[in-house]
Short mmCIF file of C-alpha atoms in Angstrom, two decimals:
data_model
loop_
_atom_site.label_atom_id
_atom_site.label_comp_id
_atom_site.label_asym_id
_atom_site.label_seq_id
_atom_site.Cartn_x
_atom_site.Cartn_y
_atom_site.Cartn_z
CA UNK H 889 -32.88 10.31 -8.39
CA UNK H 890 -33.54 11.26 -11.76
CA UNK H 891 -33.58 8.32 -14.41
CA UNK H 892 -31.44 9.54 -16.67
CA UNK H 893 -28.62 9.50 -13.51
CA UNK H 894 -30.00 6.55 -11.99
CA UNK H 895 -29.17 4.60 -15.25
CA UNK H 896 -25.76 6.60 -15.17
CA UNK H 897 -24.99 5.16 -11.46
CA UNK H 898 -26.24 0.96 -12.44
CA UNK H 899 -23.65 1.68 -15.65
CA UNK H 900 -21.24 2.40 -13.46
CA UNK H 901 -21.59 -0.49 -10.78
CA UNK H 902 -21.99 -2.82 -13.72
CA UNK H 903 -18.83 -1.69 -15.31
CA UNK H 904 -16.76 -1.95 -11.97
CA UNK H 905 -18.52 -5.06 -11.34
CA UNK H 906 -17.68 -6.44 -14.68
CA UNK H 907 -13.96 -5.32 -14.37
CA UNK H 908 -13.98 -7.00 -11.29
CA UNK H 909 -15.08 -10.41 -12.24
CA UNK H 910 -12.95 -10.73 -15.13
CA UNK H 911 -9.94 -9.90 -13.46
CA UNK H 912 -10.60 -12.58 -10.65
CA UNK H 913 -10.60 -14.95 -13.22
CA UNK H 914 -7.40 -13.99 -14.82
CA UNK H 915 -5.96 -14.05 -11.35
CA UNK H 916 -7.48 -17.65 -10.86
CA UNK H 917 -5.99 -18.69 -14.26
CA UNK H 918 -2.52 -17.21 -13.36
CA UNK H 919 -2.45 -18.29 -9.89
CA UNK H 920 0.44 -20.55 -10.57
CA UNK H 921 2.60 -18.26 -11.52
CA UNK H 922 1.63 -15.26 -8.96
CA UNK H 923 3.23 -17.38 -6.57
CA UNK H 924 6.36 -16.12 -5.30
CA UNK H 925 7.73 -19.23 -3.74
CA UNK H 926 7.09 -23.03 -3.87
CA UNK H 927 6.59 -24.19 -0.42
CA UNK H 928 8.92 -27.65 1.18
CA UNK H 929 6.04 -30.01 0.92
CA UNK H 930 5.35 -28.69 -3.07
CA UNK H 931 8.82 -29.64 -3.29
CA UNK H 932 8.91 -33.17 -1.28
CA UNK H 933 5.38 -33.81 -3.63
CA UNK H 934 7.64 -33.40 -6.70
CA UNK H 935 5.33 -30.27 -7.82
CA UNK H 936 8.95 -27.72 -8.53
CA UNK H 937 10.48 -28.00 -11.68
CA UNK H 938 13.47 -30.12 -12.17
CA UNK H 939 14.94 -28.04 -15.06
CA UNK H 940 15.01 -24.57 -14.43
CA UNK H 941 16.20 -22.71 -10.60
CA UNK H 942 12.42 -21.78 -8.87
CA UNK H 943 12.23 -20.08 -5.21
CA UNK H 944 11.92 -22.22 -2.61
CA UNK H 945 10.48 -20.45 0.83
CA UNK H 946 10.49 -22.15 4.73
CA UNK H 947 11.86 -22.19 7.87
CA UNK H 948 15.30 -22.54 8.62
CA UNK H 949 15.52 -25.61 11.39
CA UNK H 950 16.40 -24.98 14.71
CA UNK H 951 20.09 -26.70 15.30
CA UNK H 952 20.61 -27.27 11.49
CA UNK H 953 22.99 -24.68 10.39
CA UNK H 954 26.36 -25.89 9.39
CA UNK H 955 29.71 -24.44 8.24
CA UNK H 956 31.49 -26.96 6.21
CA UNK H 957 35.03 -25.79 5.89
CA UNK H 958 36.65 -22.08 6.16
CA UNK H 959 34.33 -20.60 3.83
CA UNK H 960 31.15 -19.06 2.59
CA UNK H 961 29.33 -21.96 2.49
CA UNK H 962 26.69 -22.78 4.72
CA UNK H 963 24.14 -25.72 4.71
CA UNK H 964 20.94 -25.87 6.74
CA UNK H 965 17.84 -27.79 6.68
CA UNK H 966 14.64 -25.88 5.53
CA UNK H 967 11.22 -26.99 7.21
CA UNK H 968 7.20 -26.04 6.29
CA UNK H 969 6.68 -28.38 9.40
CA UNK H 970 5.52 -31.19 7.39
CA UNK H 971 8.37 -31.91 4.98
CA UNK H 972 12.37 -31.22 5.54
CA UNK H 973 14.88 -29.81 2.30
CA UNK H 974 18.38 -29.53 2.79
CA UNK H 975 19.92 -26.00 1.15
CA UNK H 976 23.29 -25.51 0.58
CA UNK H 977 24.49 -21.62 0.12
CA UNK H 978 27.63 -19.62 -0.49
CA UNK H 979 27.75 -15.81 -0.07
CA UNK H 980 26.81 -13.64 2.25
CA UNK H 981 23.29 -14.07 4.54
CA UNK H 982 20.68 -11.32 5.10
CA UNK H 983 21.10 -9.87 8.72
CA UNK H 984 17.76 -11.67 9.45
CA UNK H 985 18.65 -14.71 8.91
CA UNK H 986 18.78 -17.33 11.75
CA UNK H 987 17.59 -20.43 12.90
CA UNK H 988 13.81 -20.46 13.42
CA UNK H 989 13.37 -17.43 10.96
CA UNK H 990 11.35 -17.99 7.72
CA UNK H 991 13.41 -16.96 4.44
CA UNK H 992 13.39 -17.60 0.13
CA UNK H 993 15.76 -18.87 -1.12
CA UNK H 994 16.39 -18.76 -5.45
CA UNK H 995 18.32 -22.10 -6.65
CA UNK H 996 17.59 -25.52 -8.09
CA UNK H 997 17.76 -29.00 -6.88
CA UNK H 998 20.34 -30.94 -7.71
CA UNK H 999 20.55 -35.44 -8.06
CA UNK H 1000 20.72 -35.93 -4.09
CA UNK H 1001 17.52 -33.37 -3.89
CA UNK H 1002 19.88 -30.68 -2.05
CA UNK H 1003 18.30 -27.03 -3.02
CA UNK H 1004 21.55 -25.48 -4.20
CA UNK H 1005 20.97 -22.01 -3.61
CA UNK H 1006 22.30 -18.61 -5.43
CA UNK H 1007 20.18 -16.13 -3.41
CA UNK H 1008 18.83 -16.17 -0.03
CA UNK H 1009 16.27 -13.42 0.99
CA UNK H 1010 14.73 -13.64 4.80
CA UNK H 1011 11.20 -13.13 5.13
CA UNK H 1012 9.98 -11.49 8.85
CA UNK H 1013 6.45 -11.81 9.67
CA UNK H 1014 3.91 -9.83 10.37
CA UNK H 1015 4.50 -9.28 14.29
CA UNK H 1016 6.13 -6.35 15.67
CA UNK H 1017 6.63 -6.02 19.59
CA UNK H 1018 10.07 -5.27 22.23
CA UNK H 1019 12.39 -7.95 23.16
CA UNK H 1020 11.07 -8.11 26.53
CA UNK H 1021 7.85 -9.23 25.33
CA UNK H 1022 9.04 -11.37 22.93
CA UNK H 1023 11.60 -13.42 25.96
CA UNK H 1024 8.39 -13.63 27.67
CA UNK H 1025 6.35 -15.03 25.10
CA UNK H 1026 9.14 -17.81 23.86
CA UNK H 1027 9.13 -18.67 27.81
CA UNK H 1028 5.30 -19.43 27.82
CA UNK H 1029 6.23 -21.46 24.29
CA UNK H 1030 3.29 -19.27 22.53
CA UNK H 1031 5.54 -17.85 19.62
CA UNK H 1032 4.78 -20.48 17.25
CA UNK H 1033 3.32 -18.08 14.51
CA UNK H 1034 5.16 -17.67 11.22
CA UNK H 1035 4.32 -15.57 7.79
CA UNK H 1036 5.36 -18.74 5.92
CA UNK H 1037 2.66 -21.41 7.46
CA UNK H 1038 -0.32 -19.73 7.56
CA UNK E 1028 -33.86 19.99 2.35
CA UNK E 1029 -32.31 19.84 5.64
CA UNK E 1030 -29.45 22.06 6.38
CA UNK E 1031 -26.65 19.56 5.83
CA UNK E 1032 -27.73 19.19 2.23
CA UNK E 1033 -27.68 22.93 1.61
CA UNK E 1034 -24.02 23.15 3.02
CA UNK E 1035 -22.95 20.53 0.62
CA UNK E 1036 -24.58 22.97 -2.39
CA UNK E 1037 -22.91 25.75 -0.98
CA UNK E 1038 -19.65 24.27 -1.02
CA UNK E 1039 -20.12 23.61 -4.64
CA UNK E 1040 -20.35 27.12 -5.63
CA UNK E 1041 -16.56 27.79 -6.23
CA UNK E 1042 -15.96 31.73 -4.48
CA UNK E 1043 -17.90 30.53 -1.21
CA UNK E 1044 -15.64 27.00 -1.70
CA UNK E 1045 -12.91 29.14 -2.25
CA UNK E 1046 -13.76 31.21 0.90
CA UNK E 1047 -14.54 28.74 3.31
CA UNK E 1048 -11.31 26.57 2.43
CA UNK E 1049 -9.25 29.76 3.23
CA UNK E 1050 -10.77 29.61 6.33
CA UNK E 1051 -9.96 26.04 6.90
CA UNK E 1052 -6.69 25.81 6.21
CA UNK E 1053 -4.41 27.43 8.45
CA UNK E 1054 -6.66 25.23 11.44
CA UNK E 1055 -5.55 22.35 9.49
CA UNK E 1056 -1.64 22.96 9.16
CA UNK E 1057 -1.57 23.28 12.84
CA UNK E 1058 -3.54 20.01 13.01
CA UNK E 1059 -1.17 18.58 10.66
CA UNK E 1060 2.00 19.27 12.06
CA UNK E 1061 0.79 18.75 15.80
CA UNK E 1062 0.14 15.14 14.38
CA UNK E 1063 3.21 14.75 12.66
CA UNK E 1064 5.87 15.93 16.11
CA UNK E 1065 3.99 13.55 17.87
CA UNK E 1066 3.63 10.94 15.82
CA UNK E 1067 7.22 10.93 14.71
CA UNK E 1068 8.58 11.65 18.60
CA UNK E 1069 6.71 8.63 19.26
CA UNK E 1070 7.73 6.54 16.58
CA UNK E 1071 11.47 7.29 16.20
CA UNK E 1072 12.03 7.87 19.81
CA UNK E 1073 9.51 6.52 22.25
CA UNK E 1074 8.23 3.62 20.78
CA UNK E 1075 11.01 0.04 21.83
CA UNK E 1076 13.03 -1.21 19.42
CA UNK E 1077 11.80 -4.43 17.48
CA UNK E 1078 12.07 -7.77 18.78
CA UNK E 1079 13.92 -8.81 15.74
CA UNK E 1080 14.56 -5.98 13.29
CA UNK E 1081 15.64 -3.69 16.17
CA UNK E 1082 15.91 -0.10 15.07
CA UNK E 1083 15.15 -0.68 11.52
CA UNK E 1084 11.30 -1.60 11.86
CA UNK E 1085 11.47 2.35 12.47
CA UNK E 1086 10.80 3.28 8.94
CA UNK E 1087 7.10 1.49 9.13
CA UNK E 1088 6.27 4.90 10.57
CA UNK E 1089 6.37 6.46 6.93
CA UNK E 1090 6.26 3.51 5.00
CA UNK E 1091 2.76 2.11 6.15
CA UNK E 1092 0.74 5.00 6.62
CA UNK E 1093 1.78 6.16 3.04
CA UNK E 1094 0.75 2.64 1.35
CA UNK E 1095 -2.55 2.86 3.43
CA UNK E 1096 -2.79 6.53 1.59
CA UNK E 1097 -1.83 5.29 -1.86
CA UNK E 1098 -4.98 3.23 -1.57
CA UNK E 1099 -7.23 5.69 0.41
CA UNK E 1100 -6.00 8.51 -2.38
CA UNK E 1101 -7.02 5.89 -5.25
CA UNK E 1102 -10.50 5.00 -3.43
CA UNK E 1103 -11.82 8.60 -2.91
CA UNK E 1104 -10.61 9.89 -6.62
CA UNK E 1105 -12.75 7.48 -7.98
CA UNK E 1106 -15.72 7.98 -6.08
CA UNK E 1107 -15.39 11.81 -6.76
CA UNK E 1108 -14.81 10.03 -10.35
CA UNK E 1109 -17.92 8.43 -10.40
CA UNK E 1110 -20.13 11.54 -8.58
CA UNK E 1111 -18.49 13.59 -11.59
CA UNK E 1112 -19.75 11.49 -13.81
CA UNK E 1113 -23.71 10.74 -12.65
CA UNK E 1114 -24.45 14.15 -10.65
CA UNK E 1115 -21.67 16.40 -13.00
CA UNK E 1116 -20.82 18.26 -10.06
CA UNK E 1117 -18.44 20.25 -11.18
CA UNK E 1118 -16.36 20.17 -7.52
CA UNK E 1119 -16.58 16.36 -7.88
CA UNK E 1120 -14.55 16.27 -10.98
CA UNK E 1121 -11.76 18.96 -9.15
CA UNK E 1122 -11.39 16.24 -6.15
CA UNK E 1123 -10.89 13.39 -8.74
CA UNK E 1124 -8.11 15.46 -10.97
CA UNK E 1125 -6.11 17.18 -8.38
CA UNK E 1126 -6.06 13.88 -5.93
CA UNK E 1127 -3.97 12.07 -8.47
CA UNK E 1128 -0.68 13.49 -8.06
CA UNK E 1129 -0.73 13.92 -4.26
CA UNK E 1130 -1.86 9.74 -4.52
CA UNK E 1131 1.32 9.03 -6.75
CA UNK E 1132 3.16 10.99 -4.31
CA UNK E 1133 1.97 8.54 -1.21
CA UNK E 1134 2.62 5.55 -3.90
CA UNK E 1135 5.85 6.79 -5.00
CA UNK E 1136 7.29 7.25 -0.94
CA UNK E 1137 5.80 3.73 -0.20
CA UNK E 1138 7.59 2.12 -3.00
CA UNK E 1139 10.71 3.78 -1.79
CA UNK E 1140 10.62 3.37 1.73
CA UNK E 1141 9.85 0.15 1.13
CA UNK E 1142 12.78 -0.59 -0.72
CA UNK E 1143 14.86 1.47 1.73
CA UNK E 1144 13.43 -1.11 4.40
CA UNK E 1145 14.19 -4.34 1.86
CA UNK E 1146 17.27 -4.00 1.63
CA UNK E 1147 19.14 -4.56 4.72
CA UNK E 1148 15.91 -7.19 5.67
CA UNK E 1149 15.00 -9.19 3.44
CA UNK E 1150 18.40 -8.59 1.80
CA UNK E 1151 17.25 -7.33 -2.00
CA UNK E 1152 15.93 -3.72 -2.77
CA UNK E 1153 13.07 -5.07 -5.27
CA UNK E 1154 11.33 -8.84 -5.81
CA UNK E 1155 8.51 -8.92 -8.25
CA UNK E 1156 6.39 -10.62 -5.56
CA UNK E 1157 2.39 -9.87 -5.95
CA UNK E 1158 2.60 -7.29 -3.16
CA UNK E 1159 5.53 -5.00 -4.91
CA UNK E 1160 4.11 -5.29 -8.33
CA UNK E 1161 0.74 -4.71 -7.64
CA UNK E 1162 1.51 -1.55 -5.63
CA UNK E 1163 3.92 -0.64 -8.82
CA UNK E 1164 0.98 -1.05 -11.20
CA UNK E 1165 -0.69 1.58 -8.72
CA UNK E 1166 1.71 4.34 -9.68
CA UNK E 1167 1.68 3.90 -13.24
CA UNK E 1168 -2.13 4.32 -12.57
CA UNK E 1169 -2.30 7.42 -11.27
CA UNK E 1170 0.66 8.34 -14.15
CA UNK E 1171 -2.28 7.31 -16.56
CA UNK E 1172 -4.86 9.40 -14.52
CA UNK E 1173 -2.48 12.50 -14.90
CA UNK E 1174 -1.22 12.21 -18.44
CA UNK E 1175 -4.77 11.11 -19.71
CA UNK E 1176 -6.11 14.63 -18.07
CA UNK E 1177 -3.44 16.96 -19.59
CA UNK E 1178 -3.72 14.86 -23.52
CA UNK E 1179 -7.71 16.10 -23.68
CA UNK E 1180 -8.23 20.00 -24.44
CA UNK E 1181 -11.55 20.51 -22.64
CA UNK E 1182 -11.35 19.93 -19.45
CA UNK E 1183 -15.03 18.84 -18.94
CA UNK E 1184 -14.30 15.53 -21.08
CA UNK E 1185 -11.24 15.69 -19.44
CA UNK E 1186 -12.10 14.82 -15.95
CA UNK E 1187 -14.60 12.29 -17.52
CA UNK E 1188 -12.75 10.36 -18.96
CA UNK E 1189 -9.87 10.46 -16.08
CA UNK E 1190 -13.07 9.28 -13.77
CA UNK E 1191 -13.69 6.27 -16.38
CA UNK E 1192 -9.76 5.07 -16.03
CA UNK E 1193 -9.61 5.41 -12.56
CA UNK E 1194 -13.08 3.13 -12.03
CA UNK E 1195 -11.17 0.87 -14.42
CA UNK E 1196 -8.35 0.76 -12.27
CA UNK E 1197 -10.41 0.07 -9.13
CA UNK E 1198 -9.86 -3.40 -9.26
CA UNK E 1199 -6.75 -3.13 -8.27
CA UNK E 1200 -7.14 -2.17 -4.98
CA UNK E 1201 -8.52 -5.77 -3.32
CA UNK E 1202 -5.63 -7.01 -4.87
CA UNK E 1203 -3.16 -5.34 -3.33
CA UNK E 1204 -4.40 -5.34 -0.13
CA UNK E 1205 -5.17 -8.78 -0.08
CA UNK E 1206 -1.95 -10.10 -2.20
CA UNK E 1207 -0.25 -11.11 0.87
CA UNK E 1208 -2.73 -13.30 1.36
CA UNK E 1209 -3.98 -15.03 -1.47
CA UNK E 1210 -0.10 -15.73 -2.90
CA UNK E 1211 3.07 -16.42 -1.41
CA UNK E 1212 4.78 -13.33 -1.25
CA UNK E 1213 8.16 -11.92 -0.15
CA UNK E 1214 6.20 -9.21 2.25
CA UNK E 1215 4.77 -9.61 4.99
CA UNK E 1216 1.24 -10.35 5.67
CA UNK E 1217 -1.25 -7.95 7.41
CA UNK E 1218 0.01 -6.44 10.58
CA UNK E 1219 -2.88 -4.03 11.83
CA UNK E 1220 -5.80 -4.17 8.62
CA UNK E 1221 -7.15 -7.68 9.12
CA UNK E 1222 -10.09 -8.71 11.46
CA UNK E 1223 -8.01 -10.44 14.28
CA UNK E 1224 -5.84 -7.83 17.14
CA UNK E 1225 -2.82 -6.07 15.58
CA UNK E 1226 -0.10 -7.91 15.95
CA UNK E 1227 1.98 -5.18 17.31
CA UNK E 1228 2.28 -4.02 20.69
CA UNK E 1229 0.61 -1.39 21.64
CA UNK E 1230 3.53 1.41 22.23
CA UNK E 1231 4.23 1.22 18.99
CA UNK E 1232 0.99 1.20 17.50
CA UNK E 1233 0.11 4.32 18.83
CA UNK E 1234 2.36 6.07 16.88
CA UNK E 1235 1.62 4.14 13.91
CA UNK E 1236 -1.95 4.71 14.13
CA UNK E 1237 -0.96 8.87 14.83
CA UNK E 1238 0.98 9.01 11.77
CA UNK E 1239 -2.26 8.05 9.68
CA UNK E 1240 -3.94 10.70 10.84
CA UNK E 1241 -1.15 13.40 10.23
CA UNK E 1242 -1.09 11.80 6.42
CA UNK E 1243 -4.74 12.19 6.00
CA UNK E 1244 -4.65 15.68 7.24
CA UNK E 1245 -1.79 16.16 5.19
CA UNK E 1246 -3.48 14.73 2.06
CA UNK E 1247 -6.94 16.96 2.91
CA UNK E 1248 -4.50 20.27 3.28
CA UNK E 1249 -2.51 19.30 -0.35
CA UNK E 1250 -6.47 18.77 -1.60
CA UNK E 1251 -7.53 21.89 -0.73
CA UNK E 1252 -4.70 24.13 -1.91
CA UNK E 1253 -4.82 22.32 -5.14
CA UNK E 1254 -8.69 22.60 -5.79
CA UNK E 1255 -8.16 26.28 -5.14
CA UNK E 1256 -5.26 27.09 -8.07
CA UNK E 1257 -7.61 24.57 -10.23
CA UNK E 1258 -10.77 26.79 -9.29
CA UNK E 1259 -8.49 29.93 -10.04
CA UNK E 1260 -7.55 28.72 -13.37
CA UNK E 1261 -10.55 27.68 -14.85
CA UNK E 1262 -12.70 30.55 -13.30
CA UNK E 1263 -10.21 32.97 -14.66
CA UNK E 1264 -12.64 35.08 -16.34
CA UNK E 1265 -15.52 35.25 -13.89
CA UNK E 1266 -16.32 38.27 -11.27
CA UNK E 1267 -15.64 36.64 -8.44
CA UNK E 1268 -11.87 35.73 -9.43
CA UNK E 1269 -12.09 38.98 -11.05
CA UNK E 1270 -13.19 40.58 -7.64
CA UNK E 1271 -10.43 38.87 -5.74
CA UNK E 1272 -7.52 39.17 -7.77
CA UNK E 1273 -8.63 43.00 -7.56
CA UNK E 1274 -9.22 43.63 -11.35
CA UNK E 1275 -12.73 45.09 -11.19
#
């Protein structure tokens, strides 16, 4: 290679390379706030903010679902498998939403540390596969894997 | 030099480039749509329904092969970027120019699909989670790459400074690919691009995996048929455009 392209190429690499690093620690610095949800043990740990409504992301509990009363409202427990938060909703539930699924939820806490929530968005993970498979799997207890606690 | 690395020189002469893609492309149309029946018959009709979004996991079969080529476009415009710039091949800077729209194209049906998917699953058409916004800072990318080549008059400084952006914007590939993992976001994580199996079964994979191959083919074919009205245009007054438009 001729020097003159040679130097051309290492300017290149260095630039990219440069780019690179700075950005990763721009990322590092924001990493806070490039979270999209707070998980139930960030929230148990007192780590959430107490003043302004912050996402809250989990699993709904198997058996915890409840319908107080005739209407919208609906209160179920929300797991990460280590800590437990109650949520209490009114409106209308994403078709994926069930108990056992993972889902975000927008809201705030309020004095009893119930998540009152305004918004709740379900989050599927990253498996894909027919319901025949799936029956079999839950029958061998192997379909323990979640986006949410990874 | 071996005979590979005179083919390459040849193909950088613009009428046998011209000639030889000409050639190419009706082979690859058939390719292309042979790809695209089969991967769509398998997708939409063969492949089971999911075990949880049913039916609706259907539209992964255009929305994930076109994110994989909004990054794939991105990747090999800035390597032709970066050839343009050290070598100044002259084809090298074509590839990087005319790859940019058919990119925001792929970008631009990912971001909609994907919203088009959102919707009835997660239950919201848009979140500004790290995945969606990162992926949304790719099309305004390739909008830079595009309006930065048509604001400069000579093309040569054109396409070098176009190269120089879209090295810039490099960086932004690792982080959306890897978003879902280093963050908490709304989408999901990696399903078939990550070291472990795919966890996906493999009768719908298939298709999956067919359908990135028909986009590829699809995005080679748009490549070519651009380079050639780019080659026509700024060649306008040589013999061999001349010769073939049947003016000399």
């Amino acid at each position: 290679m001729k020097p003159i392209r040679r130097q051309r190429l290492l300017l290149i690499i260095a630039m990219v390379a440069a780019i690179m690093g700075s950005v990763a620690f721009a990322l590092k610095a924001f990493n806070e706030n490039l979270m999209y949800f707070y998980s139930v043990t960030q929230v148990a740990n007192g780590e959430s903010p107490d003043d302004q409504a912050f996402r809250l992301g989990g699993m709904v509990v198997e058996g915890s679902v409840k319908r107080p009363g005739e209407g919208l409202t609906v209160v179920f427990d929300l797991t990460d498998y280590q800590s437990t938060v109650t949520v209490k909703y009114t409106g209308i539930l994403p078709d994926l939403f069930r108990e056992g699924q993972g889902i975000i939820s927008t809201g705030r806490l309020d004095a009893d540390g119930v998540f009152i929530a305004d918004e709740v968005l379900a989050k599927h993970d990253e498996n894909y596969m027919p319901p025949e498979v799936a029956d079999s799997l839950k029958q061998s207890d192997a379909t323990n894997q979640t986006g949410l606690n990874r | 030099m071996n005979i590979v690395m005179k083919w390459i020189h040849l193909l950088g002469s613009p009428p046998y480039f011209y000639r030889f893609s000409g050639k190419l492309l009706p082979w690859l149309t058939v390719i292309c749509v042979g790809l695209l029946v089969w991967g769509l018959y398998g997708g939409l009709v063969q492949a089971p329904a999911d075990y949880q979004q049913s039916d609706a996991f259907r539209i992964i079969y255009v929305h994930v092969p076109a994110a994989w080529m909004s990054l794939f476009i991105y990747v090999s415009m800035a390597i032709a970027g970066a050839i343009g710039i050290i070598w100044h091949v002259k084809m090298a800077e074509i590839v990087c120019i005319t790859s940019a729209p058919i990119g925001a194209m792929f970008t631009f049906l990912a971001l909609v699909t994907g919203s088009l998917w959102g919707k009835p699953m997660w239950g919201t058409w848009w979140v500004w989670d790290a995945r969606l916004t990162s992926e949304l800072i790719l099309l305004f990318l390739y909008f830079g790459v595009i309006a930065l080549y048509r604001a400069i008059e000579d093309k040569r400084m054109a396409a070098r400074a176009v190269a120089i952006l879209a090295l810039v914007g490099l960086v932004n590939i690792p982080i959306i690919h890897y978003s879902v993992e280093w963050w908490n976001t709304l989408h999901q994580g990696p399903t078939v691009t990550k070291f472990d199996k795919p966890s996906m079964a493999t009768s719908m994979l298939i298709p999956l995996l067919v359908m990135a191959i028909a986009f590829k083919v699809y995005y080679f074919i748009a490549l070519l048929l651009r380079m050639r009205t780019e080659l026509l245009q700024r060649e306008r007054n040589s013999k061999w455009v001349k010769e073939l438009v049947g003016l000399s």
